[in-house]
PDB file of C-alpha atoms (C1' of nucleotides) in Angstrom:
ATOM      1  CA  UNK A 134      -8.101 -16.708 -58.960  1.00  0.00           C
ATOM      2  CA  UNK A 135     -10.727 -15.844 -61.540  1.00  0.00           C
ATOM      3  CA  UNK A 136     -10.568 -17.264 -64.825  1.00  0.00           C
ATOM      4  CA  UNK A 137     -11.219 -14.794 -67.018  1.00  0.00           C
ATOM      5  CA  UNK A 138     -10.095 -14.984 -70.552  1.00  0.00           C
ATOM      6  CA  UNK A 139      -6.058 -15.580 -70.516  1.00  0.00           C
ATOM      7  CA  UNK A 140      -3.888 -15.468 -73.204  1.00  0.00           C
ATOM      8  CA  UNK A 141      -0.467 -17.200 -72.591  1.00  0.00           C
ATOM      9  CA  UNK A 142       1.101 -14.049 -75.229  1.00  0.00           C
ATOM     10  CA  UNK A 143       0.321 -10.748 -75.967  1.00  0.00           C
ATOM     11  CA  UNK A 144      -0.907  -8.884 -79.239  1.00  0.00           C
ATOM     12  CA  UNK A 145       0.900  -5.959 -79.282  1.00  0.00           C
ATOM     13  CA  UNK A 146       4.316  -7.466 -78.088  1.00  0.00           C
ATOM     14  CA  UNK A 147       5.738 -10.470 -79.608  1.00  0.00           C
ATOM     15  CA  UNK A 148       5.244 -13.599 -78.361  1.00  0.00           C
ATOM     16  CA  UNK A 149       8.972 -13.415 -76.810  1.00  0.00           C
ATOM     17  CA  UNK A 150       9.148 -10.532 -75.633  1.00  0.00           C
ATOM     18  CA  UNK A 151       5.964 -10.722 -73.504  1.00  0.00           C
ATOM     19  CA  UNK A 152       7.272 -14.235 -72.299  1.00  0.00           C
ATOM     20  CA  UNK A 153      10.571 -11.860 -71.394  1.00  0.00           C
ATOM     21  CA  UNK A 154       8.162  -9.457 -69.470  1.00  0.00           C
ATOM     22  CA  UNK A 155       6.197 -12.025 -67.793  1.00  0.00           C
ATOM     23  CA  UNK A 156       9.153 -13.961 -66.609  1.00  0.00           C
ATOM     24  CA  UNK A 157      10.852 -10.811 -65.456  1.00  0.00           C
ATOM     25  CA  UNK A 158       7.992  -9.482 -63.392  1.00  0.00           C
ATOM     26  CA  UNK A 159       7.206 -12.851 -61.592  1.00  0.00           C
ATOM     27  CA  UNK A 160      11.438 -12.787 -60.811  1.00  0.00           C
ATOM     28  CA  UNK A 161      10.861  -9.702 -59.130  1.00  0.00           C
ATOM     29  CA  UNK A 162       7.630 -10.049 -57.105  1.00  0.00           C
ATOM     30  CA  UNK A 163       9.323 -13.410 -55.740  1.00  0.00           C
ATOM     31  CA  UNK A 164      11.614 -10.985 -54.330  1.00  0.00           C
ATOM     32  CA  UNK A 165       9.765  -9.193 -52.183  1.00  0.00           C
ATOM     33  CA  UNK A 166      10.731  -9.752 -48.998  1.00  0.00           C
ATOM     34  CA  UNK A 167       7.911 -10.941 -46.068  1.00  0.00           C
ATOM     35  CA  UNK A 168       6.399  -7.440 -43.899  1.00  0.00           C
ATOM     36  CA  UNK A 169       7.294  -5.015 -46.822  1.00  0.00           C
ATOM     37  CA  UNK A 170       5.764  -4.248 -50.061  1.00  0.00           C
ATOM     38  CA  UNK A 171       5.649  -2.417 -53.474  1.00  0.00           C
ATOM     39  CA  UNK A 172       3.794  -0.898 -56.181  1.00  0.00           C
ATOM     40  CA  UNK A 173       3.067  -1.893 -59.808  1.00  0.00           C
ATOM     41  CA  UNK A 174       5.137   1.095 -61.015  1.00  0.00           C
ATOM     42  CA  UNK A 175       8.222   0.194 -59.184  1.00  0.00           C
ATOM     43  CA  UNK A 176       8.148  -3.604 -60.929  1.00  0.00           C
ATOM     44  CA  UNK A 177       7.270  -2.323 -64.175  1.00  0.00           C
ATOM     45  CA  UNK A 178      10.113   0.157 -63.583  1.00  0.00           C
ATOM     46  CA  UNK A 179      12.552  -2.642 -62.138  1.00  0.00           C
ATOM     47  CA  UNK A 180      11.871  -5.108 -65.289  1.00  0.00           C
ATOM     48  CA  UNK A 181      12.418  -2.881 -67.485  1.00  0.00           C
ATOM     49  CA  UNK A 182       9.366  -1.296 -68.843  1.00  0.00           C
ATOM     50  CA  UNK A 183       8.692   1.787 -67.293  1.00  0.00           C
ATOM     51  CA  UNK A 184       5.517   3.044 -67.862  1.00  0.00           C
ATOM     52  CA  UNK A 185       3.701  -0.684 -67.856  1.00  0.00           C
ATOM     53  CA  UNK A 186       2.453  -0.259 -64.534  1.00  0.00           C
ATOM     54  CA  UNK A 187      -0.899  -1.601 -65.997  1.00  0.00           C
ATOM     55  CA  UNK A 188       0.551  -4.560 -67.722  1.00  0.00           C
ATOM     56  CA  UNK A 189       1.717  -5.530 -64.503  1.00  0.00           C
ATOM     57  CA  UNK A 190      -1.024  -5.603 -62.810  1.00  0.00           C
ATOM     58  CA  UNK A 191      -2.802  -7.706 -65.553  1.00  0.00           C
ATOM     59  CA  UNK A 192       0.265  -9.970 -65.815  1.00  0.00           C
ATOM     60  CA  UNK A 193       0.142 -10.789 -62.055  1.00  0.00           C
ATOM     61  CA  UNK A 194      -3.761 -11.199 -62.166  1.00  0.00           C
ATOM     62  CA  UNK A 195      -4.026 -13.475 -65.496  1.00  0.00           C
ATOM     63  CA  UNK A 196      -0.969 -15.516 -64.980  1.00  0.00           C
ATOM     64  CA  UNK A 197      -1.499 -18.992 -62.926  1.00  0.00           C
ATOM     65  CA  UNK A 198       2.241 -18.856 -61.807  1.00  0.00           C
ATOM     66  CA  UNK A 199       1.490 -16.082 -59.577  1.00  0.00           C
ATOM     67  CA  UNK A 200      -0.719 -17.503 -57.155  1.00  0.00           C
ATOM     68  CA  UNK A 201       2.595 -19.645 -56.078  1.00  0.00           C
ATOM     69  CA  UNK A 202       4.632 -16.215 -55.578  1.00  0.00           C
ATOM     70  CA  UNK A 203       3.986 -13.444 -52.639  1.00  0.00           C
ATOM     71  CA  UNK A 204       1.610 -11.346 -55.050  1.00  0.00           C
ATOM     72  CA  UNK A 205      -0.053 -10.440 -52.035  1.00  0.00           C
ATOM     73  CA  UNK A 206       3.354  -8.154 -51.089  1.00  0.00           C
ATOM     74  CA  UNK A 207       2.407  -5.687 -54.734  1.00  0.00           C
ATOM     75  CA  UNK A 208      -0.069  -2.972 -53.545  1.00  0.00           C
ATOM     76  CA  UNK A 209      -0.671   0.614 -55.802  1.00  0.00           C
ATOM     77  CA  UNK A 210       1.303   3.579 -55.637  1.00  0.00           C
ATOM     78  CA  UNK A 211      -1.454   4.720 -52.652  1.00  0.00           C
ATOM     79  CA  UNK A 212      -1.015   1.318 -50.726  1.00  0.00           C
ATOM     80  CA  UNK A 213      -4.328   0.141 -51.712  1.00  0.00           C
ATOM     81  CA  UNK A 214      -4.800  -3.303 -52.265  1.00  0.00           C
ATOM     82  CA  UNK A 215      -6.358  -5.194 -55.328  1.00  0.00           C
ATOM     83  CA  UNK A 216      -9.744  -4.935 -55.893  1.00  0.00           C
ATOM     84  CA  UNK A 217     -11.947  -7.746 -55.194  1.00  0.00           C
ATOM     85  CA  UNK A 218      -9.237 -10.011 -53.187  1.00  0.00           C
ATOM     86  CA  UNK A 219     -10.401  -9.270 -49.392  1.00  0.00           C
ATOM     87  CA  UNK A 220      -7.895 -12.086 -48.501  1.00  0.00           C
ATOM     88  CA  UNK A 221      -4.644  -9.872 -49.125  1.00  0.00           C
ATOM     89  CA  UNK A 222      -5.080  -7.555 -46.076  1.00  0.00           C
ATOM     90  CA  UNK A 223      -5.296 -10.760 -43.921  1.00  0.00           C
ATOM     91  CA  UNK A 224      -2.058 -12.327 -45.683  1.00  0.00           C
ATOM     92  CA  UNK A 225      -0.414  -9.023 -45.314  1.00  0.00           C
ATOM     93  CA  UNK A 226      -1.668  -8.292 -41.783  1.00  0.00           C
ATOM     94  CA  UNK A 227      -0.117 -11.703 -40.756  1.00  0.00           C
ATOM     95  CA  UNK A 228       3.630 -10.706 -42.221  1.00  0.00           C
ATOM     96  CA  UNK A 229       2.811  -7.501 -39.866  1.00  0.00           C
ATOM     97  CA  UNK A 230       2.364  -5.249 -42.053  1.00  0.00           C
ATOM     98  CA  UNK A 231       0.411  -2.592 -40.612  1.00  0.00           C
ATOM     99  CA  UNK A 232      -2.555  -0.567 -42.504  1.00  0.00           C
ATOM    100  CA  UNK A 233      -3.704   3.153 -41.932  1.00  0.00           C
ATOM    101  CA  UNK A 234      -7.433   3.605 -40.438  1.00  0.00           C
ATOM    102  CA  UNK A 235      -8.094   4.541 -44.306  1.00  0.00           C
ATOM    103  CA  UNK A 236      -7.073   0.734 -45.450  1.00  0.00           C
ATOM    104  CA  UNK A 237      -4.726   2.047 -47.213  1.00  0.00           C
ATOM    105  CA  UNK A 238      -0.612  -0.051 -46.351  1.00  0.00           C
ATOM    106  CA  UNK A 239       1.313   2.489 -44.279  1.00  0.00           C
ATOM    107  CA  UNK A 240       3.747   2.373 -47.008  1.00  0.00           C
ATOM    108  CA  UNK A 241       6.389   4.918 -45.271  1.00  0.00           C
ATOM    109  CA  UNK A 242       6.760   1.785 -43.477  1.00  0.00           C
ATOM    110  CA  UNK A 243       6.632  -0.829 -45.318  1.00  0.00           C
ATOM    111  CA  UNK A 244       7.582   0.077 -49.103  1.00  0.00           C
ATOM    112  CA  UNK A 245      10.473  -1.910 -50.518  1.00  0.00           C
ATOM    113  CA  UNK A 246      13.166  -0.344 -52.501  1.00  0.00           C
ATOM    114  CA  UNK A 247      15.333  -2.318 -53.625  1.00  0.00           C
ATOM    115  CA  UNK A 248      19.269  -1.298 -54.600  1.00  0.00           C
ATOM    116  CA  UNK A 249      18.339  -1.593 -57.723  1.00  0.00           C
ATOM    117  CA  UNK A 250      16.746   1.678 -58.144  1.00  0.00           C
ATOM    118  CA  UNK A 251      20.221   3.489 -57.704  1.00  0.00           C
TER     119      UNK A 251
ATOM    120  C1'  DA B  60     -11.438  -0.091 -86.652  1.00  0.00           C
ATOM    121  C1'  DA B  61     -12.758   3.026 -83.018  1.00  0.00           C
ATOM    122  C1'  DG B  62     -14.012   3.094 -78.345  1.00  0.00           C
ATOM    123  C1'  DT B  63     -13.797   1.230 -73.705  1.00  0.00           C
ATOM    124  C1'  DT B  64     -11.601  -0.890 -69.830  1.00  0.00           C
ATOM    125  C1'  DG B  65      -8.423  -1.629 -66.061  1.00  0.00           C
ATOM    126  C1'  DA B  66      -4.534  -5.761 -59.540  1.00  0.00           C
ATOM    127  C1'  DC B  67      -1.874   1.902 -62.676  1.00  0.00           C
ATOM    128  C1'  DT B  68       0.386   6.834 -61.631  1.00  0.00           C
ATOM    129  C1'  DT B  69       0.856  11.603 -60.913  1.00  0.00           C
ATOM    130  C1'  DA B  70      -0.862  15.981 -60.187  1.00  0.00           C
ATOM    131  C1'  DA B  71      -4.133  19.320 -58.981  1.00  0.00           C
ATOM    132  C1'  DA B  72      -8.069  21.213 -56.754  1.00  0.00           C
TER     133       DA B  72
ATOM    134  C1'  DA C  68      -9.521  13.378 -46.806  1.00  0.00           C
ATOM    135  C1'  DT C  69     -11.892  13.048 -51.576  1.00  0.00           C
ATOM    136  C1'  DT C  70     -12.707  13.924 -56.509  1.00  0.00           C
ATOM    137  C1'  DT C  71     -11.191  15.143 -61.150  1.00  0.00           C
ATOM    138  C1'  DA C  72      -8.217  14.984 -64.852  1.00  0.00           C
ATOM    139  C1'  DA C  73      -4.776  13.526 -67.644  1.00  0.00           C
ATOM    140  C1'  DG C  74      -1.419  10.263 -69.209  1.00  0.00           C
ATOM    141  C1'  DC C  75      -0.446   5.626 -69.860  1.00  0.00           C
ATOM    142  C1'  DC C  76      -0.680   0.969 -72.793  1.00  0.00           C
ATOM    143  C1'  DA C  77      -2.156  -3.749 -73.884  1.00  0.00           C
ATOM    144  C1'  DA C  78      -6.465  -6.245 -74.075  1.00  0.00           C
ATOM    145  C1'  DC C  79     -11.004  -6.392 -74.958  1.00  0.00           C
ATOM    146  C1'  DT C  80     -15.723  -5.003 -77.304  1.00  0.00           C
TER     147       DT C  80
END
DNA sequence: AAGTTGACTTAAA
DNA sequence: ATTTAAGCCAACT
């Protein structure tokens, strides 16, 4: 995990309510179940802050607790994985998830949706 | 205080 | 398939 400059709150939210946001994405990424994944927007969209597809990627990249959850299972909205972590194809690859000749997560396949959205 | 940056998204060409 | 553009929003210069 790098260790770039983390800040346990936010500026622009209240201390609180970023806690609420934190704590809310990492209950949802925990969730993912193993061989199936999802995007930013859907958790952002699930937590209650549509919109803060950004913030979740940050939030899952600065936050320590992460590393202990299945962060590997949150792609983008293309299937692409993060930037700069080789290591989550491999993790992904070994749940059996299975990746276009692009790189790119075949996410027809794979993409979780949760009941939640209806 | 204004401009830039990104584990983002959607649309268009 | 790729690139461009626009919108997004908190964090960072």
């Amino acid at each position: 995990m790098p260790t770039p400059p983390y800040k346990d709150y936010a500026d622009s939210m209240d201390a609180e309510e970023a806690q609420t946001f934190r704590r809310a994405v990492l209950n949802i990424v925990a969730q993912i179940p193993a061989g199936s994944v999802t995007t930013y927007g859907t958790i952002a969209l699930l937590a209650g802050w549509p919109s803060h597809a950004r913030m979740v990627g940050r939030t899952l990249r600065y936050t320590p607790e992460a590393a202990a959850l299945p962060c590997h299972r949150v792609v983008n909205a293309v299937g692409r994985t993060a930037p700069g972590w080789s290591r989550q194809r491999e993790l992904l690859e070994a749940e059996g998830v299975k990746f276009k000749p692009n790189g790119h997560v075949d996410m027809t396949r794979h993409l979780w949706e949760p009941e939640q959205l209806f």
